[in-house]
Amino acid sequence: LGLVAGASMAAVYLRRYVSAQIFARATMAALLFIAVAVVVVLSTDFQYLLEERLSKGLATGDLETISSGRTAIWSAALSQMAEHPISFVTGLGWESYFQTIGHRYATHNVYLDRLYNLGTIGLALFVLAFVGAIAIARRGLESAPVQAVPFLMAIVIGLTSFTIAMAFTDLEGAAVYVWAYTGIALRIAVASPAD
């Protein structure tokens, strides 16, 4: 979901820099990738897990089953925050989710984790870091040398996909690698052509 939705949003954001031919090729590559991924998933034990969740969840309309229990985890965290309404602004403290929630289930949502721990202030700053990096990389396309354009487009697509994927899973470990690549791409984005 993160890759498909992120690439679609990035394609709209980069429409000025992406030709119709490149867009068509990327769409075909994405469809091929999705087809291969579906075949691989359906040939493993995950096939039965997906069938059970979707058939049972869709038949009963149970959102908790369809979301693999994520909605129950999210509502428990938000309910705990609602007991202390100021926590929506300030949060309950760094890593307090695992200390106060009463169980050790991960939030399966980086944004909820930031909201719970750091409040709206921390969540806004966290999101702003990603949005700012995406905007700087896109702006860098205007003056980037031809060799740098694919890297800057890749960081826009990658970061957009990553920000969407964070809404459905915990990607804390991957962020280390994401920011390393982002730092290199942003250096390219702000470098003058003479550098």
Coordinates of N, CA, C and O in Angstrom, one line a residue:
L1 N 0.8 -1.2 0.0 CA 0.0 0.0 0.0 C 0.9 1.3 0.0 O 0.6 2.2 -0.7
G2 N 1.9 1.2 0.8 CA 2.8 2.4 0.9 C 3.5 2.7 -0.5 O 3.5 3.8 -0.9
L3 N 3.9 1.6 -1.1 CA 4.6 1.8 -2.4 C 3.6 2.3 -3.5 O 3.9 3.2 -4.2
V4 N 2.5 1.7 -3.6 CA 1.5 2.0 -4.6 C 1.0 3.4 -4.4 O 1.0 4.3 -5.3
A5 N 0.5 3.7 -3.2 CA -0.1 5.0 -2.9 C 1.0 6.1 -2.9 O 0.8 7.2 -3.5
G6 N 2.2 5.8 -2.4 CA 3.3 6.8 -2.4 C 3.8 7.1 -3.8 O 4.0 8.2 -4.1
A7 N 3.9 6.1 -4.6 CA 4.4 6.3 -6.0 C 3.3 7.1 -6.7 O 3.7 8.0 -7.5
S8 N 2.1 6.8 -6.5 CA 1.0 7.6 -7.2 C 1.0 9.0 -6.8 O 0.9 9.9 -7.6
M9 N 1.1 9.3 -5.5 CA 1.2 10.7 -5.0 C 2.4 11.4 -5.5 O 2.4 12.5 -5.9
A10 N 3.6 10.7 -5.5 CA 4.8 11.3 -5.9 C 4.7 11.6 -7.4 O 5.3 12.6 -7.9
A11 N 4.1 10.7 -8.2 CA 3.9 11.0 -9.6 C 3.1 12.2 -9.9 O 3.5 13.0 -10.8
V12 N 2.1 12.5 -9.1 CA 1.4 13.7 -9.2 C 2.3 14.9 -8.8 O 2.3 15.9 -9.4
Y13 N 3.0 14.7 -7.7 CA 3.9 15.8 -7.2 C 5.0 16.1 -8.2 O 5.4 17.2 -8.3
L14 N 5.5 15.1 -8.9 CA 6.6 15.3 -9.9 C 6.1 15.4 -11.3 O 6.9 15.3 -12.2
R15 N 4.8 15.6 -11.5 CA 4.3 15.6 -12.9 C 5.0 16.5 -13.8 O 5.1 16.3 -15.0
R16 N 5.5 17.6 -13.3 CA 6.3 18.6 -14.1 C 7.6 18.0 -14.7 O 8.1 18.4 -15.7
Y17 N 8.1 17.0 -14.0 CA 9.4 16.5 -14.3 C 9.4 15.1 -14.9 O 10.4 14.5 -15.3
V18 N 8.2 14.5 -14.9 CA 8.0 13.1 -15.4 C 7.3 13.1 -16.8 O 6.2 13.6 -16.9
S19 N 7.9 12.5 -17.8 CA 7.2 12.5 -19.1 C 6.2 11.4 -19.1 O 6.2 10.5 -18.2
A20 N 5.3 11.4 -20.0 CA 4.3 10.4 -20.2 C 4.9 9.0 -20.4 O 4.4 8.0 -19.9
Q21 N 6.0 9.0 -21.1 CA 6.6 7.7 -21.4 C 7.2 7.1 -20.1 O 7.1 5.9 -19.9
I22 N 7.9 7.9 -19.3 CA 8.4 7.4 -18.1 C 7.3 7.0 -17.2 O 7.4 5.9 -16.5
F23 N 6.2 7.7 -17.1 CA 5.1 7.4 -16.3 C 4.5 6.0 -16.7 O 4.2 5.2 -15.9
A24 N 4.4 5.8 -18.0 CA 3.8 4.5 -18.5 C 4.8 3.4 -18.2 O 4.3 2.3 -17.7
R25 N 6.1 3.6 -18.3 CA 7.0 2.5 -18.0 C 7.0 2.2 -16.5 O 7.0 1.0 -16.1
A26 N 6.9 3.2 -15.7 CA 6.9 3.0 -14.2 C 5.6 2.3 -13.8 O 5.6 1.5 -12.9
T27 N 4.5 2.7 -14.4 CA 3.2 2.0 -14.1 C 3.3 0.5 -14.5 O 2.9 -0.3 -13.7
M28 N 3.8 0.2 -15.6 CA 4.0 -1.2 -16.1 C 4.9 -1.9 -15.1 O 4.6 -3.1 -14.7
A29 N 6.0 -1.3 -14.7 CA 6.9 -1.9 -13.8 C 6.3 -2.2 -12.4 O 6.4 -3.3 -11.8
A30 N 5.5 -1.2 -12.0 CA 4.8 -1.4 -10.7 C 3.7 -2.5 -10.8 O 3.6 -3.3 -9.8
L31 N 3.0 -2.5 -11.9 CA 2.0 -3.6 -12.0 C 2.7 -5.0 -12.1 O 2.2 -5.9 -11.5
L32 N 3.8 -5.1 -12.7 CA 4.5 -6.3 -12.8 C 5.0 -6.7 -11.4 O 4.9 -7.9 -11.0
F33 N 5.6 -5.7 -10.7 CA 6.0 -6.0 -9.3 C 4.9 -6.5 -8.4 O 5.1 -7.4 -7.7
I34 N 3.8 -5.8 -8.5 CA 2.6 -6.2 -7.7 C 2.2 -7.6 -8.1 O 1.9 -8.5 -7.2
A35 N 2.1 -8.0 -9.4 CA 1.7 -9.3 -9.8 C 2.7 -10.4 -9.3 O 2.3 -11.4 -8.8
V36 N 4.0 -10.1 -9.3 CA 5.0 -11.0 -8.8 C 4.8 -11.2 -7.3 O 4.9 -12.3 -6.8
A37 N 4.6 -10.1 -6.6 CA 4.5 -10.1 -5.2 C 3.2 -10.9 -4.8 O 3.3 -11.7 -3.8
V38 N 2.1 -10.7 -5.5 CA 0.9 -11.5 -5.2 C 1.2 -13.0 -5.4 O 0.8 -13.8 -4.6
V39 N 1.8 -13.3 -6.5 CA 2.1 -14.7 -6.7 C 3.0 -15.3 -5.7 O 2.7 -16.4 -5.2
V40 N 4.0 -14.6 -5.2 CA 4.9 -15.1 -4.2 C 4.1 -15.2 -2.9 O 4.3 -16.3 -2.2
V41 N 3.3 -14.2 -2.5 CA 2.6 -14.3 -1.3 C 1.6 -15.5 -1.3 O 1.4 -16.2 -0.3
L42 N 0.9 -15.7 -2.4 CA -0.1 -16.7 -2.5 C 0.6 -18.1 -2.6 O -0.1 -19.1 -2.4
S43 N 1.9 -18.2 -2.9 CA 2.5 -19.5 -2.9 C 3.2 -19.9 -1.5 O 3.8 -20.9 -1.4
T44 N 3.0 -19.0 -0.5 CA 3.5 -19.3 0.8 C 2.4 -19.5 1.8 O 1.2 -19.6 1.4
D45 N 2.7 -19.7 3.0 CA 1.7 -19.9 4.1 C 0.9 -18.7 4.3 O -0.2 -18.8 5.0
F46 N 1.3 -17.5 3.9 CA 0.6 -16.3 4.1 C -0.8 -16.3 3.3 O -1.7 -15.6 3.6
Q47 N -0.8 -17.2 2.3 CA -2.1 -17.3 1.5 C -3.3 -17.6 2.4 O -4.3 -16.9 2.3
Y48 N -3.1 -18.6 3.3 CA -4.2 -19.0 4.1 C -4.5 -17.9 5.2 O -5.7 -17.7 5.5
L49 N -3.5 -17.3 5.7 CA -3.7 -16.2 6.6 C -4.5 -15.0 6.0 O -5.4 -14.5 6.6
L50 N -4.1 -14.6 4.8 CA -4.8 -13.6 4.1 C -6.2 -14.0 3.8 O -7.2 -13.2 4.0
E51 N -6.4 -15.2 3.3 CA -7.8 -15.7 3.0 C -8.6 -15.7 4.2 O -9.8 -15.2 4.2
E52 N -8.1 -16.1 5.3 CA -8.9 -16.2 6.6 C -9.3 -14.8 7.0 O -10.4 -14.6 7.3
R53 N -8.3 -13.9 7.1 CA -8.6 -12.6 7.5 C -9.6 -11.8 6.7 O -10.5 -11.2 7.1
L54 N -9.4 -11.9 5.4 CA -10.3 -11.2 4.4 C -11.6 -11.8 4.4 O -12.6 -11.1 4.4
S55 N -11.7 -13.2 4.3 CA -13.0 -13.8 4.2 C -13.8 -13.6 5.4 O -15.0 -13.3 5.4
K56 N -13.2 -13.8 6.6 CA -13.9 -13.7 7.9 C -14.2 -12.2 8.1 O -15.4 -11.9 8.5
G57 N -13.3 -11.3 7.9 CA -13.5 -9.9 8.1 C -14.5 -9.3 7.2 O -15.4 -8.6 7.7
L58 N -14.5 -9.6 5.9 CA -15.4 -9.1 5.0 C -16.8 -9.7 5.2 O -17.8 -9.0 5.0
A59 N -16.9 -10.9 5.5 CA -18.2 -11.6 5.7 C -18.9 -11.0 7.0 O -20.1 -10.8 7.0
T60 N -18.1 -10.7 8.0 CA -18.8 -10.2 9.3 C -18.7 -8.7 9.4 O -19.4 -8.2 10.2
G61 N -17.9 -8.1 8.5 CA -17.8 -6.6 8.6 C -16.9 -6.2 9.8 O -17.0 -5.1 10.2
D62 N -16.2 -7.2 10.3 CA -15.3 -6.9 11.5 C -14.0 -6.2 11.1 O -13.1 -6.8 10.5
L63 N -14.0 -4.9 11.3 CA -12.8 -4.1 11.0 C -11.6 -4.6 11.7 O -10.4 -4.5 11.2
E64 N -11.7 -5.1 12.9 CA -10.6 -5.5 13.7 C -9.9 -6.7 13.1 O -8.7 -6.8 13.0
T65 N -10.7 -7.6 12.5 CA -10.2 -8.8 11.9 C -9.5 -8.4 10.6 O -8.4 -8.9 10.3
I66 N -10.1 -7.5 9.8 CA -9.5 -7.1 8.6 C -8.2 -6.4 8.8 O -7.2 -6.6 8.1
S67 N -8.1 -5.6 9.9 CA -6.9 -4.8 10.2 C -5.9 -5.6 11.0 O -4.9 -5.0 11.5
S68 N -6.1 -6.9 11.2 CA -5.2 -7.7 12.0 C -5.1 -7.3 13.4 O -4.0 -7.3 14.0
G69 N -6.1 -6.7 13.9 CA -6.2 -6.2 15.3 C -5.6 -4.8 15.5 O -5.6 -4.3 16.6
R70 N -5.2 -4.2 14.4 CA -4.6 -2.9 14.6 C -5.6 -1.9 15.1 O -5.3 -1.0 16.0
T71 N -6.8 -1.9 14.7 CA -7.8 -0.9 15.2 C -8.1 -1.1 16.7 O -8.3 -0.1 17.3
A72 N -8.0 -2.3 17.2 CA -8.1 -2.4 18.7 C -7.0 -1.8 19.4 O -7.1 -1.2 20.4
I73 N -5.8 -2.0 18.9 CA -4.6 -1.4 19.5 C -4.6 0.1 19.4 O -4.3 0.8 20.4
W74 N -5.0 0.6 18.2 CA -5.1 2.0 18.1 C -6.2 2.6 19.0 O -5.9 3.7 19.6
S75 N -7.3 2.0 19.1 CA -8.4 2.6 20.0 C -8.0 2.5 21.5 O -8.3 3.4 22.2
A76 N -7.2 1.5 21.9 CA -6.8 1.4 23.3 C -5.8 2.5 23.6 O -5.9 3.1 24.6
A77 N -4.9 2.8 22.6 CA -3.9 3.9 22.9 C -4.6 5.2 22.9 O -4.4 6.1 23.8
L78 N -5.6 5.4 22.0 CA -6.3 6.7 22.0 C -7.2 6.9 23.2 O -7.3 8.0 23.7
S79 N -7.8 5.8 23.7 CA -8.6 5.8 24.9 C -7.7 6.2 26.1 O -8.2 7.0 26.9
Q80 N -6.5 5.7 26.2 CA -5.7 6.0 27.3 C -5.3 7.5 27.2 O -5.2 8.2 28.2
M81 N -5.0 8.0 26.0 CA -4.7 9.4 25.9 C -5.9 10.3 26.3 O -5.7 11.4 26.8
A82 N -7.1 9.8 25.9 CA -8.3 10.6 26.3 C -8.5 10.7 27.8 O -9.2 11.7 28.2
E83 N -8.0 9.8 28.5 CA -8.0 10.0 30.0 C -7.2 11.2 30.5 O -7.5 11.7 31.6
H84 N -6.3 11.6 29.7 CA -5.4 12.8 30.0 C -5.4 13.6 28.8 O -4.5 13.6 28.0
P85 N -6.4 14.4 28.5 CA -6.6 15.2 27.3 C -5.4 16.1 26.9 O -5.1 16.2 25.7
I86 N -4.6 16.6 27.9 CA -3.5 17.4 27.5 C -2.4 16.5 26.8 O -1.6 17.1 26.1
S87 N -2.5 15.2 26.9 CA -1.5 14.4 26.2 C -1.6 14.5 24.7 O -0.7 14.2 24.0
F88 N -2.8 14.9 24.2 CA -2.9 15.1 22.8 C -2.0 16.2 22.3 O -1.6 16.3 21.1
V89 N -1.7 17.1 23.2 CA -0.8 18.3 22.9 C 0.6 18.0 23.2 O 1.5 18.1 22.4
T90 N 0.9 17.4 24.4 CA 2.2 17.3 24.9 C 2.7 15.8 24.8 O 3.9 15.6 24.9
G91 N 1.8 14.9 24.7 CA 2.2 13.5 24.7 C 2.4 13.0 26.1 O 2.2 13.8 27.1
L92 N 2.7 11.7 26.3 CA 2.8 11.2 27.6 C 4.3 10.9 28.0 O 4.6 10.4 29.1
G93 N 5.2 11.3 27.1 CA 6.6 11.1 27.4 C 7.3 10.1 26.4 O 6.6 9.2 26.0
W94 N 8.5 10.3 26.2 CA 9.3 9.5 25.2 C 9.2 8.0 25.7 O 9.5 7.7 26.8
E95 N 8.8 7.1 24.8 CA 8.7 5.7 25.0 C 7.7 5.3 26.1 O 7.8 4.2 26.6
S96 N 6.8 6.2 26.4 CA 5.8 5.9 27.4 C 4.7 4.9 27.0 O 4.1 4.3 27.8
Y97 N 4.6 4.7 25.7 CA 3.6 3.8 25.2 C 3.8 2.4 25.8 O 2.9 1.8 26.3
F98 N 5.0 1.9 25.8 CA 5.3 0.6 26.3 C 5.3 0.5 27.8 O 5.1 -0.5 28.4
Q99 N 5.4 1.7 28.4 CA 5.4 1.7 29.9 C 4.0 1.8 30.5 O 3.7 1.3 31.6
T100 N 3.0 2.4 29.7 CA 1.7 2.7 30.3 C 0.5 2.0 29.7 O -0.5 2.0 30.2
I101 N 0.7 1.4 28.5 CA -0.5 0.9 27.8 C -1.0 -0.4 28.5 O -2.1 -0.8 28.3
G102 N -0.1 -1.1 29.3 CA -0.6 -2.3 29.9 C -0.3 -3.6 29.2 O -0.5 -4.7 29.7
H103 N 0.1 -3.5 28.0 CA 0.6 -4.7 27.2 C 1.6 -4.2 26.3 O 1.9 -3.1 26.1
R104 N 2.3 -5.2 25.7 CA 3.5 -4.9 24.9 C 3.2 -4.9 23.4 O 4.1 -5.1 22.6
Y105 N 2.0 -4.8 22.9 CA 1.7 -4.8 21.5 C 2.2 -3.5 20.9 O 2.0 -2.5 21.4
A106 N 2.9 -3.7 19.8 CA 3.4 -2.5 19.1 C 2.2 -1.7 18.5 O 1.1 -2.3 18.3
T107 N 2.4 -0.4 18.3 CA 1.3 0.4 17.8 C 0.9 0.1 16.4 O -0.2 0.4 16.0
H108 N 1.8 -0.5 15.6 CA 1.6 -0.7 14.2 C 1.2 0.6 13.5 O 0.5 0.5 12.5
N109 N 1.7 1.7 14.0 CA 1.5 3.0 13.4 C 2.5 3.9 14.0 O 2.4 4.3 15.1
V110 N 3.4 4.4 13.2 CA 4.5 5.3 13.7 C 3.9 6.6 14.1 O 4.3 7.2 15.1
Y111 N 2.9 7.1 13.4 CA 2.2 8.3 13.8 C 1.5 8.3 15.1 O 1.6 9.2 15.9
L112 N 0.8 7.2 15.4 CA 0.2 7.0 16.6 C 1.2 6.9 17.8 O 1.0 7.5 18.8
D113 N 2.3 6.2 17.5 CA 3.4 6.2 18.5 C 3.9 7.5 18.8 O 4.1 7.9 20.0
R114 N 4.1 8.4 17.8 CA 4.6 9.7 18.0 C 3.6 10.6 18.8 O 3.9 11.3 19.6
L115 N 2.3 10.4 18.4 CA 1.3 11.2 19.0 C 1.2 10.8 20.5 O 1.1 11.6 21.4
Y116 N 1.2 9.5 20.8 CA 1.1 9.0 22.2 C 2.3 9.5 23.0 O 2.1 9.9 24.1
N117 N 3.5 9.4 22.5 CA 4.7 9.7 23.2 C 5.0 11.2 23.2 O 5.4 11.7 24.3
L118 N 4.8 11.9 22.1 CA 5.3 13.2 22.0 C 4.1 14.3 21.8 O 4.4 15.4 21.7
G119 N 2.9 13.8 21.6 CA 1.8 14.7 21.4 C 1.8 15.3 20.0 O 2.6 14.9 19.1
T120 N 0.9 16.2 19.8 CA 0.7 16.8 18.5 C 2.0 17.6 18.1 O 2.4 17.6 16.9
I121 N 2.6 18.2 19.1 CA 3.8 19.0 18.8 C 4.9 18.1 18.2 O 5.5 18.4 17.2
G122 N 5.2 17.0 18.9 CA 6.2 16.0 18.4 C 5.8 15.4 17.1 O 6.7 15.2 16.2
L123 N 4.6 15.0 16.9 CA 4.1 14.4 15.7 C 4.2 15.4 14.5 O 4.7 15.0 13.4
A124 N 3.9 16.7 14.8 CA 4.0 17.7 13.7 C 5.4 17.9 13.3 O 5.8 17.9 12.1
L125 N 6.4 17.9 14.2 CA 7.8 18.1 13.9 C 8.3 16.8 13.2 O 9.1 17.0 12.2
F126 N 7.9 15.7 13.5 CA 8.3 14.4 12.9 C 7.8 14.4 11.4 O 8.6 14.2 10.5
V127 N 6.5 14.8 11.2 CA 6.0 14.8 9.8 C 6.7 15.9 9.0 O 7.0 15.7 7.9
L128 N 6.9 17.0 9.7 CA 7.6 18.2 9.0 C 9.0 17.8 8.5 O 9.4 18.3 7.4
A129 N 9.7 16.9 9.2 CA 11.0 16.5 8.7 C 10.9 15.8 7.4 O 11.7 16.0 6.5
F130 N 9.9 14.9 7.3 CA 9.7 14.2 6.0 C 9.2 15.1 4.9 O 9.7 15.1 3.8
V131 N 8.2 15.9 5.2 CA 7.7 16.8 4.2 C 8.7 17.8 3.7 O 8.9 18.1 2.5
G132 N 9.5 18.3 4.6 CA 10.6 19.2 4.3 C 11.6 18.6 3.4 O 12.1 19.1 2.4
A133 N 12.0 17.3 3.7 CA 13.0 16.6 2.8 C 12.4 16.4 1.5 O 13.1 16.5 0.4
I134 N 11.2 16.0 1.4 CA 10.5 15.8 0.1 C 10.5 17.1 -0.7 O 10.8 17.1 -1.9
A135 N 10.1 18.2 -0.1 CA 10.1 19.5 -0.8 C 11.5 19.9 -1.3 O 11.6 20.4 -2.4
I136 N 12.5 19.7 -0.4 CA 13.8 20.2 -0.8 C 14.3 19.3 -2.0 O 14.9 19.9 -3.0
A137 N 14.1 18.0 -2.0 CA 14.5 17.2 -3.1 C 13.8 17.6 -4.4 O 14.4 17.6 -5.4
R138 N 12.5 17.9 -4.3 CA 11.8 18.3 -5.5 C 12.3 19.6 -6.0 O 12.5 19.8 -7.2
R139 N 12.5 20.6 -5.1 CA 13.1 21.8 -5.5 C 14.5 21.7 -6.2 O 14.8 22.4 -7.1
G140 N 15.2 20.7 -5.7 CA 16.5 20.5 -6.3 C 16.5 20.0 -7.7 O 17.5 20.1 -8.4
L141 N 15.4 19.5 -8.1 CA 15.3 19.0 -9.5 C 15.4 20.1 -10.5 O 15.8 19.9 -11.7
E142 N 15.1 21.4 -10.1 CA 15.1 22.5 -11.0 C 16.5 22.8 -11.5 O 16.7 23.2 -12.6
S143 N 17.5 22.6 -10.6 CA 18.9 23.0 -11.0 C 19.8 21.8 -11.0 O 21.0 22.0 -11.1
A144 N 19.3 20.6 -10.8 CA 20.2 19.4 -10.7 C 20.8 19.0 -12.0 O 20.1 19.1 -13.0
P145 N 22.0 18.5 -12.0 CA 22.6 18.0 -13.2 C 21.8 16.7 -13.6 O 21.1 16.1 -12.8
V146 N 21.9 16.4 -14.9 CA 21.1 15.3 -15.4 C 21.3 14.0 -14.7 O 20.4 13.2 -14.5
Q147 N 22.6 13.8 -14.3 CA 22.9 12.6 -13.6 C 22.2 12.5 -12.2 O 22.0 11.4 -11.7
A148 N 21.9 13.6 -11.6 CA 21.3 13.6 -10.2 C 19.8 13.5 -10.3 O 19.2 13.1 -9.2
V149 N 19.2 13.7 -11.4 CA 17.7 13.7 -11.4 C 17.1 12.4 -11.0 O 16.1 12.4 -10.2
P150 N 17.6 11.3 -11.5 CA 17.0 10.0 -11.0 C 17.0 9.8 -9.5 O 16.1 9.3 -8.9
F151 N 18.1 10.2 -8.9 CA 18.3 10.1 -7.5 C 17.3 10.9 -6.7 O 16.8 10.5 -5.7
L152 N 17.1 12.2 -7.2 CA 16.2 13.1 -6.5 C 14.8 12.6 -6.7 O 14.0 12.7 -5.7
M153 N 14.4 12.1 -7.9 CA 13.1 11.6 -8.0 C 12.9 10.3 -7.2 O 11.8 10.1 -6.6
A154 N 13.9 9.5 -7.1 CA 13.8 8.3 -6.2 C 13.6 8.7 -4.8 O 12.8 8.0 -4.1
I155 N 14.2 9.7 -4.3 CA 14.1 10.1 -2.9 C 12.7 10.6 -2.6 O 12.0 10.3 -1.6
V156 N 12.1 11.3 -3.6 CA 10.7 11.9 -3.5 C 9.8 10.7 -3.4 O 8.9 10.6 -2.6
I157 N 9.9 9.7 -4.4 CA 9.0 8.6 -4.4 C 9.2 7.7 -3.2 O 8.2 7.3 -2.5
G158 N 10.5 7.5 -2.8 CA 10.7 6.6 -1.6 C 10.2 7.2 -0.3 O 9.6 6.5 0.5
L159 N 10.5 8.5 -0.1 CA 10.0 9.1 1.1 C 8.5 9.2 1.2 O 7.9 9.0 2.2
T160 N 7.9 9.5 0.1 CA 6.4 9.6 0.0 C 5.8 8.2 0.4 O 4.9 8.1 1.2
S161 N 6.4 7.1 -0.2 CA 5.9 5.8 0.1 C 6.2 5.4 1.5 O 5.4 4.8 2.2
F162 N 7.4 5.8 2.0 CA 7.7 5.5 3.4 C 6.8 6.2 4.4 O 6.3 5.5 5.4
T163 N 6.4 7.4 4.1 CA 5.5 8.1 5.0 C 4.1 7.5 5.0 O 3.5 7.5 6.1
I164 N 3.7 7.0 3.9 CA 2.4 6.3 3.9 C 2.5 4.9 4.6 O 1.6 4.6 5.4
A165 N 3.5 4.2 4.3 CA 3.7 2.9 5.0 C 3.8 3.0 6.5 O 3.3 2.1 7.2
M166 N 4.3 4.1 7.0 CA 4.4 4.2 8.5 C 3.1 4.3 9.2 O 3.0 4.1 10.4
A167 N 2.0 4.5 8.4 CA 0.7 4.6 9.0 C 0.1 3.2 9.3 O -0.8 3.1 10.1
F168 N 0.8 2.1 8.8 CA 0.3 0.8 9.0 C 1.2 -0.2 9.6 O 0.9 -1.3 9.8
T169 N 2.4 0.3 10.0 CA 3.4 -0.6 10.6 C 4.4 0.2 11.3 O 4.5 1.4 11.2
D170 N 5.2 -0.5 12.2 CA 6.3 0.2 12.8 C 7.6 0.0 12.0 O 8.0 -1.2 11.8
L171 N 8.2 1.0 11.5 CA 9.4 1.0 10.7 C 10.5 1.7 11.3 O 11.3 2.4 10.7
E172 N 10.7 1.5 12.6 CA 11.7 2.3 13.4 C 13.1 1.9 12.9 O 14.0 2.8 12.7
G173 N 13.4 0.6 12.7 CA 14.7 0.2 12.3 C 15.1 0.7 10.9 O 16.2 1.0 10.6
A174 N 14.1 0.7 10.0 CA 14.4 1.1 8.6 C 14.7 2.6 8.5 O 15.3 3.0 7.6
A175 N 14.2 3.4 9.5 CA 14.5 4.8 9.4 C 15.9 5.2 9.4 O 16.3 6.2 8.8
V176 N 16.8 4.4 10.0 CA 18.2 4.7 10.0 C 18.7 4.7 8.6 O 19.5 5.6 8.2
Y177 N 18.3 3.7 7.8 CA 18.8 3.7 6.4 C 18.1 4.7 5.5 O 18.7 5.3 4.6
V178 N 16.9 5.0 5.8 CA 16.1 6.0 5.1 C 16.8 7.4 5.2 O 17.0 8.1 4.3
W179 N 17.2 7.7 6.5 CA 17.8 9.1 6.7 C 19.2 9.1 6.1 O 19.6 10.2 5.7
A180 N 19.9 8.0 6.1 CA 21.2 8.1 5.5 C 21.1 8.4 4.0 O 21.8 9.2 3.5
Y181 N 20.3 7.7 3.3 CA 20.1 7.9 1.9 C 19.5 9.3 1.7 O 19.9 10.0 0.7
T182 N 18.6 9.7 2.5 CA 18.0 11.1 2.4 C 19.0 12.2 2.5 O 19.0 13.2 1.8
G183 N 19.9 12.0 3.5 CA 21.0 13.0 3.6 C 21.8 13.1 2.4 O 22.2 14.3 2.0
I184 N 22.2 12.0 1.8 CA 23.0 12.1 0.5 C 22.2 12.8 -0.6 O 22.7 13.6 -1.3
A185 N 20.9 12.4 -0.7 CA 20.0 13.0 -1.8 C 19.9 14.5 -1.5 O 19.9 15.3 -2.5
L186 N 19.7 14.9 -0.3 CA 19.5 16.3 0.0 C 20.8 17.1 -0.3 O 20.7 18.3 -0.7
R187 N 21.9 16.5 0.0 CA 23.2 17.2 -0.4 C 23.3 17.4 -1.9 O 23.7 18.4 -2.3
I188 N 22.8 16.4 -2.6 CA 22.8 16.5 -4.1 C 21.8 17.6 -4.5 O 22.1 18.4 -5.4
A189 N 20.7 17.7 -3.8 CA 19.6 18.7 -4.1 C 20.1 20.1 -3.9 O 19.7 21.0 -4.7
V190 N 20.9 20.3 -2.9 CA 21.3 21.7 -2.6 C 22.6 22.1 -3.2 O 23.0 23.2 -3.1
A191 N 23.3 21.1 -3.8 CA 24.6 21.4 -4.3 C 24.4 22.3 -5.6 O 23.5 22.1 -6.4
S192 N 25.3 23.2 -5.8 CA 25.2 24.0 -7.0 C 25.8 23.2 -8.1 O 26.6 22.3 -7.9
P193 N 25.4 23.5 -9.4 CA 25.9 22.7 -10.5 C 27.4 22.7 -10.6 O 28.0 21.8 -11.2
A194 N 28.1 23.7 -10.1 CA 29.6 23.8 -10.2 C 30.2 22.9 -9.2 O 31.4 22.6 -9.3
D195 N 29.5 22.5 -8.1 CA 30.1 21.6 -7.1 C 30.4 20.3 -7.7 O 30.7 19.4 -7.7

